[in-house]
């Protein structure tokens, strides 16, 4: 499966049925810059990576042996384990970047895909992470505290915090991990790049190893195909 074909034909069939307006056409916002930053794990971070990966493998094996889950998706499961371990290990670099931004007197947003990485980052900065387990009233409180300057670090999972909230108090966001769809990645960045943002936004994508590079390559391919259909 190549992913897509006949995109010019699809564009021709759909152009009379799609009305598209981009954000750039509708809003006068500051620029947004995306930066890829490769992560070299320190010996301590590499040890954490190995520990988290082995723990994830044990959890999966135990659930498989108990009959709680069915076999047949080992490749996807292995990839998820690698991503989860990488997410936790990259926290060291994410913390370094965040502390540099904080030293300059600016708040920062950190997005991850996995709850354990979110909790690790939040614990370091003594804040509460916004995850899928966060109750709705508490979610509003976390966002409000950040917007009002009561906290200067916002940590959230992409699924829970990457949509429907405004985090324009910051102009720097770190995507420690990426989701599988380009739209979700853009939405996470655009929690900052939206109405009431008065400063240029910098989105830093942390990359570690072949897994992250492959995912980012897939995202760019998907976005290219989407653009081919729409434009």
mmCIF file of C-alpha atoms in Angstrom:
data_model
loop_
_atom_site.group_PDB
_atom_site.id
_atom_site.type_symbol
_atom_site.label_atom_id
_atom_site.label_comp_id
_atom_site.label_asym_id
_atom_site.label_seq_id
_atom_site.Cartn_x
_atom_site.Cartn_y
_atom_site.Cartn_z
ATOM 1 C CA UNK A 1 0.000 0.000 0.000
ATOM 2 C CA UNK A 2 1.556 3.290 -1.070
ATOM 3 C CA UNK A 3 -0.821 5.496 0.900
ATOM 4 C CA UNK A 4 -2.427 7.498 -1.896
ATOM 5 C CA UNK A 5 -2.778 7.686 -5.660
ATOM 6 C CA UNK A 6 -4.646 9.674 -8.323
ATOM 7 C CA UNK A 7 -4.621 12.783 -6.130
ATOM 8 C CA UNK A 8 -4.980 15.137 -9.107
ATOM 9 C CA UNK A 9 -8.101 13.250 -10.173
ATOM 10 C CA UNK A 10 -9.495 13.368 -6.631
ATOM 11 C CA UNK A 11 -8.837 17.103 -6.543
ATOM 12 C CA UNK A 12 -10.752 17.556 -9.806
ATOM 13 C CA UNK A 13 -13.740 15.589 -8.462
ATOM 14 C CA UNK A 14 -13.894 17.462 -5.133
ATOM 15 C CA UNK A 15 -12.954 21.041 -6.015
ATOM 16 C CA UNK A 16 -16.592 22.064 -6.588
ATOM 17 C CA UNK A 17 -17.665 20.535 -3.258
ATOM 18 C CA UNK A 18 -14.988 21.970 -0.946
ATOM 19 C CA UNK A 19 -14.855 25.553 0.317
ATOM 20 C CA UNK A 20 -11.504 26.159 1.988
ATOM 21 C CA UNK A 21 -10.297 29.181 3.917
ATOM 22 C CA UNK A 22 -6.925 29.032 5.612
ATOM 23 C CA UNK A 23 -6.126 30.696 8.908
ATOM 24 C CA UNK A 24 -3.643 32.940 7.138
ATOM 25 C CA UNK A 25 -6.430 34.232 4.892
ATOM 26 C CA UNK A 26 -8.732 34.972 7.827
ATOM 27 C CA UNK A 27 -6.450 36.162 10.631
ATOM 28 C CA UNK A 28 -3.538 38.550 10.968
ATOM 29 C CA UNK A 29 -1.289 36.591 13.324
ATOM 30 C CA UNK A 30 2.451 36.675 14.077
ATOM 31 C CA UNK A 31 4.622 34.085 12.359
ATOM 32 C CA UNK A 32 4.937 30.466 13.470
ATOM 33 C CA UNK A 33 8.273 28.663 13.086
ATOM 34 C CA UNK A 34 8.729 24.902 13.425
ATOM 35 C CA UNK A 35 12.161 23.674 14.526
ATOM 36 C CA UNK A 36 13.370 20.051 14.451
ATOM 37 C CA UNK A 37 15.819 19.288 17.240
ATOM 38 C CA UNK A 38 17.587 15.932 17.324
ATOM 39 C CA UNK A 39 18.046 14.494 20.800
ATOM 40 C CA UNK A 40 21.187 12.658 21.875
ATOM 41 C CA UNK A 41 20.331 10.687 24.983
ATOM 42 C CA UNK A 42 22.680 11.011 27.932
ATOM 43 C CA UNK A 43 23.732 7.773 29.699
ATOM 44 C CA UNK A 44 21.072 8.447 32.360
ATOM 45 C CA UNK A 45 18.357 9.076 29.758
ATOM 46 C CA UNK A 46 19.408 5.952 27.833
ATOM 47 C CA UNK A 47 19.051 3.923 31.016
ATOM 48 C CA UNK A 48 15.562 5.343 31.545
ATOM 49 C CA UNK A 49 14.714 4.499 27.915
ATOM 50 C CA UNK A 50 15.727 0.871 28.401
ATOM 51 C CA UNK A 51 13.849 0.566 31.710
ATOM 52 C CA UNK A 52 10.602 2.019 30.346
ATOM 53 C CA UNK A 53 10.797 -0.136 27.221
ATOM 54 C CA UNK A 54 11.334 -3.339 29.193
ATOM 55 C CA UNK A 55 8.524 -2.434 31.600
ATOM 56 C CA UNK A 56 6.154 -1.817 28.691
ATOM 57 C CA UNK A 57 7.134 -5.153 27.148
ATOM 58 C CA UNK A 58 6.484 -6.976 30.438
ATOM 59 C CA UNK A 59 3.081 -5.333 30.831
ATOM 60 C CA UNK A 60 2.115 -6.364 27.311
ATOM 61 C CA UNK A 61 3.360 -9.937 27.772
ATOM 62 C CA UNK A 62 1.487 -10.308 31.078
ATOM 63 C CA UNK A 63 -1.758 -9.073 29.513
ATOM 64 C CA UNK A 64 -1.234 -11.372 26.519
ATOM 65 C CA UNK A 65 -0.562 -14.432 28.682
ATOM 66 C CA UNK A 66 -3.570 -13.716 30.886
ATOM 67 C CA UNK A 67 -5.871 -13.564 27.871
ATOM 68 C CA UNK A 68 -6.771 -9.939 28.583
ATOM 69 C CA UNK A 69 -5.760 -8.978 25.040
ATOM 70 C CA UNK A 70 -5.434 -10.904 21.782
ATOM 71 C CA UNK A 71 -2.236 -11.360 19.807
ATOM 72 C CA UNK A 72 -1.865 -10.213 16.204
ATOM 73 C CA UNK A 73 -0.742 -6.613 16.526
ATOM 74 C CA UNK A 74 2.776 -7.136 17.833
ATOM 75 C CA UNK A 75 4.396 -4.760 15.325
ATOM 76 C CA UNK A 76 2.174 -1.831 16.334
ATOM 77 C CA UNK A 77 2.570 -2.713 20.007
ATOM 78 C CA UNK A 78 6.366 -2.792 19.686
ATOM 79 C CA UNK A 79 6.330 0.587 17.928
ATOM 80 C CA UNK A 80 4.175 2.043 20.714
ATOM 81 C CA UNK A 81 6.591 0.697 23.338
ATOM 82 C CA UNK A 82 9.508 2.351 21.537
ATOM 83 C CA UNK A 83 7.618 5.653 21.306
ATOM 84 C CA UNK A 84 6.633 5.533 24.976
ATOM 85 C CA UNK A 85 10.196 4.826 26.100
ATOM 86 C CA UNK A 86 11.498 7.583 23.854
ATOM 87 C CA UNK A 87 8.929 10.037 25.191
ATOM 88 C CA UNK A 88 10.082 9.531 28.768
ATOM 89 C CA UNK A 89 13.771 9.601 27.813
ATOM 90 C CA UNK A 90 13.362 12.844 25.833
ATOM 91 C CA UNK A 91 11.975 14.513 28.942
ATOM 92 C CA UNK A 92 15.533 15.379 29.973
ATOM 93 C CA UNK A 93 15.992 17.521 26.839
ATOM 94 C CA UNK A 94 12.495 18.980 27.154
ATOM 95 C CA UNK A 95 13.292 20.086 30.695
ATOM 96 C CA UNK A 96 16.536 21.709 29.547
ATOM 97 C CA UNK A 97 14.730 23.671 26.833
ATOM 98 C CA UNK A 98 11.965 24.708 29.220
ATOM 99 C CA UNK A 99 14.433 25.935 31.832
ATOM 100 C CA UNK A 100 16.254 28.016 29.203
ATOM 101 C CA UNK A 101 12.965 29.667 28.185
ATOM 102 C CA UNK A 102 11.979 30.236 31.819
ATOM 103 C CA UNK A 103 15.349 31.859 32.545
ATOM 104 C CA UNK A 104 14.521 34.388 29.839
ATOM 105 C CA UNK A 105 11.310 35.210 31.695
ATOM 106 C CA UNK A 106 8.895 33.478 29.316
ATOM 107 C CA UNK A 107 6.324 30.728 29.978
ATOM 108 C CA UNK A 108 6.358 27.515 27.939
ATOM 109 C CA UNK A 109 4.031 24.692 26.845
ATOM 110 C CA UNK A 110 5.124 21.044 26.713
ATOM 111 C CA UNK A 111 3.054 18.452 24.830
ATOM 112 C CA UNK A 112 3.608 14.682 24.932
ATOM 113 C CA UNK A 113 1.749 11.615 23.702
ATOM 114 C CA UNK A 114 2.079 9.513 26.846
ATOM 115 C CA UNK A 115 0.731 10.033 30.354
ATOM 116 C CA UNK A 116 3.845 8.822 32.208
ATOM 117 C CA UNK A 117 6.008 11.340 30.330
ATOM 118 C CA UNK A 118 3.511 14.105 31.119
ATOM 119 C CA UNK A 119 3.579 13.217 34.805
ATOM 120 C CA UNK A 120 7.389 13.168 34.852
ATOM 121 C CA UNK A 121 7.632 16.629 33.276
ATOM 122 C CA UNK A 122 4.891 18.064 35.480
ATOM 123 C CA UNK A 123 6.516 16.721 38.645
ATOM 124 C CA UNK A 124 9.812 18.412 37.750
ATOM 125 C CA UNK A 125 8.122 21.803 37.423
ATOM 126 C CA UNK A 126 5.687 21.215 40.298
ATOM 127 C CA UNK A 127 2.584 21.624 38.138
ATOM 128 C CA UNK A 128 -0.411 19.406 37.374
ATOM 129 C CA UNK A 129 -0.480 17.834 33.889
ATOM 130 C CA UNK A 130 -3.580 17.922 31.727
ATOM 131 C CA UNK A 131 -4.256 14.330 30.646
ATOM 132 C CA UNK A 132 -7.254 12.238 29.680
ATOM 133 C CA UNK A 133 -7.857 11.557 33.381
ATOM 134 C CA UNK A 134 -8.194 15.247 34.279
ATOM 135 C CA UNK A 135 -11.823 16.190 35.150
ATOM 136 C CA UNK A 136 -13.402 18.942 33.032
ATOM 137 C CA UNK A 137 -13.535 21.602 35.812
ATOM 138 C CA UNK A 138 -9.885 20.954 36.653
ATOM 139 C CA UNK A 139 -8.908 21.264 32.966
ATOM 140 C CA UNK A 140 -10.426 24.739 32.855
ATOM 141 C CA UNK A 141 -8.609 25.660 36.065
ATOM 142 C CA UNK A 142 -5.218 24.510 34.703
ATOM 143 C CA UNK A 143 -5.647 26.532 31.512
ATOM 144 C CA UNK A 144 -6.868 29.613 33.388
ATOM 145 C CA UNK A 145 -3.977 29.507 35.862
ATOM 146 C CA UNK A 146 -1.502 29.354 32.973
ATOM 147 C CA UNK A 147 -3.180 32.140 31.023
ATOM 148 C CA UNK A 148 -3.248 34.372 34.093
ATOM 149 C CA UNK A 149 0.413 33.756 34.916
ATOM 150 C CA UNK A 150 -0.177 31.747 38.089
ATOM 151 C CA UNK A 151 1.873 28.964 36.510
ATOM 152 C CA UNK A 152 4.565 29.385 33.870
ATOM 153 C CA UNK A 153 4.767 25.801 32.587
ATOM 154 C CA UNK A 154 1.861 23.964 30.981
ATOM 155 C CA UNK A 155 2.196 20.207 30.488
ATOM 156 C CA UNK A 156 -0.408 18.185 28.618
ATOM 157 C CA UNK A 157 -0.957 15.152 26.466
ATOM 158 C CA UNK A 158 -1.705 15.977 22.849
ATOM 159 C CA UNK A 159 -5.065 14.195 22.887
ATOM 160 C CA UNK A 160 -6.295 15.997 26.020
ATOM 161 C CA UNK A 161 -4.656 19.411 25.718
ATOM 162 C CA UNK A 162 -3.941 19.761 22.029
ATOM 163 C CA UNK A 163 -7.458 20.786 21.056
ATOM 164 C CA UNK A 164 -10.036 23.285 22.262
ATOM 165 C CA UNK A 165 -7.901 25.277 24.717
ATOM 166 C CA UNK A 166 -6.110 28.614 24.464
ATOM 167 C CA UNK A 167 -2.508 28.865 25.699
ATOM 168 C CA UNK A 168 -1.478 32.188 24.185
ATOM 169 C CA UNK A 169 0.293 33.267 27.382
ATOM 170 C CA UNK A 170 3.278 31.403 25.897
ATOM 171 C CA UNK A 171 4.925 31.708 22.504
ATOM 172 C CA UNK A 172 7.158 28.623 22.830
ATOM 173 C CA UNK A 173 5.834 25.060 22.617
ATOM 174 C CA UNK A 174 7.729 21.779 22.639
ATOM 175 C CA UNK A 175 6.197 18.711 20.993
ATOM 176 C CA UNK A 176 8.163 16.009 22.742
ATOM 177 C CA UNK A 177 6.258 13.487 20.592
ATOM 178 C CA UNK A 178 4.003 13.700 17.567
ATOM 179 C CA UNK A 179 0.571 12.221 16.861
ATOM 180 C CA UNK A 180 -0.065 10.176 13.723
ATOM 181 C CA UNK A 181 -1.973 12.867 11.834
ATOM 182 C CA UNK A 182 -0.596 16.252 10.713
ATOM 183 C CA UNK A 183 -3.821 17.996 11.701
ATOM 184 C CA UNK A 184 -3.420 16.958 15.341
ATOM 185 C CA UNK A 185 0.188 18.186 15.372
ATOM 186 C CA UNK A 186 -0.856 21.537 13.902
ATOM 187 C CA UNK A 187 -3.728 21.849 16.382
ATOM 188 C CA UNK A 188 -1.327 21.300 19.296
ATOM 189 C CA UNK A 189 0.972 24.051 18.005
ATOM 190 C CA UNK A 190 -1.989 26.305 17.403
ATOM 191 C CA UNK A 191 -3.055 26.296 21.037
ATOM 192 C CA UNK A 192 -0.511 29.140 21.067
ATOM 193 C CA UNK A 193 -0.815 30.394 17.489
ATOM 194 C CA UNK A 194 -4.338 31.815 17.599
ATOM 195 C CA UNK A 195 -6.331 34.962 18.341
ATOM 196 C CA UNK A 196 -4.795 36.987 21.231
ATOM 197 C CA UNK A 197 -1.246 35.842 20.400
ATOM 198 C CA UNK A 198 0.980 38.906 19.914
ATOM 199 C CA UNK A 199 4.409 37.267 19.568
ATOM 200 C CA UNK A 200 5.994 34.961 16.973
ATOM 201 C CA UNK A 201 5.456 31.329 17.953
ATOM 202 C CA UNK A 202 8.232 28.733 17.988
ATOM 203 C CA UNK A 203 7.274 25.051 17.899
ATOM 204 C CA UNK A 204 10.130 22.668 18.689
ATOM 205 C CA UNK A 205 9.811 19.049 17.588
ATOM 206 C CA UNK A 206 12.136 16.725 19.525
ATOM 207 C CA UNK A 207 13.467 13.824 17.443
ATOM 208 C CA UNK A 208 15.164 10.754 18.828
ATOM 209 C CA UNK A 209 16.186 7.867 16.614
ATOM 210 C CA UNK A 210 14.615 6.237 13.595
ATOM 211 C CA UNK A 211 11.131 5.928 15.108
ATOM 212 C CA UNK A 212 10.651 9.685 15.486
ATOM 213 C CA UNK A 213 12.195 10.360 12.087
ATOM 214 C CA UNK A 214 9.859 7.854 10.444
ATOM 215 C CA UNK A 215 6.773 9.311 12.144
ATOM 216 C CA UNK A 216 7.729 12.850 11.117
ATOM 217 C CA UNK A 217 8.341 11.632 7.570
ATOM 218 C CA UNK A 218 4.865 10.062 7.536
ATOM 219 C CA UNK A 219 3.333 13.321 8.805
ATOM 220 C CA UNK A 220 5.003 15.319 6.035
ATOM 221 C CA UNK A 221 3.870 12.792 3.416
ATOM 222 C CA UNK A 222 0.292 12.947 4.682
ATOM 223 C CA UNK A 223 0.310 16.749 4.652
ATOM 224 C CA UNK A 224 1.672 16.777 1.102
ATOM 225 C CA UNK A 225 -1.155 14.493 -0.009
ATOM 226 C CA UNK A 226 -3.759 16.581 1.776
ATOM 227 C CA UNK A 227 -2.434 19.710 0.074
ATOM 228 C CA UNK A 228 -2.497 17.956 -3.292
ATOM 229 C CA UNK A 229 -6.201 17.245 -2.910
ATOM 230 C CA UNK A 230 -7.189 20.633 -1.509
ATOM 231 C CA UNK A 231 -4.972 22.876 -3.600
#
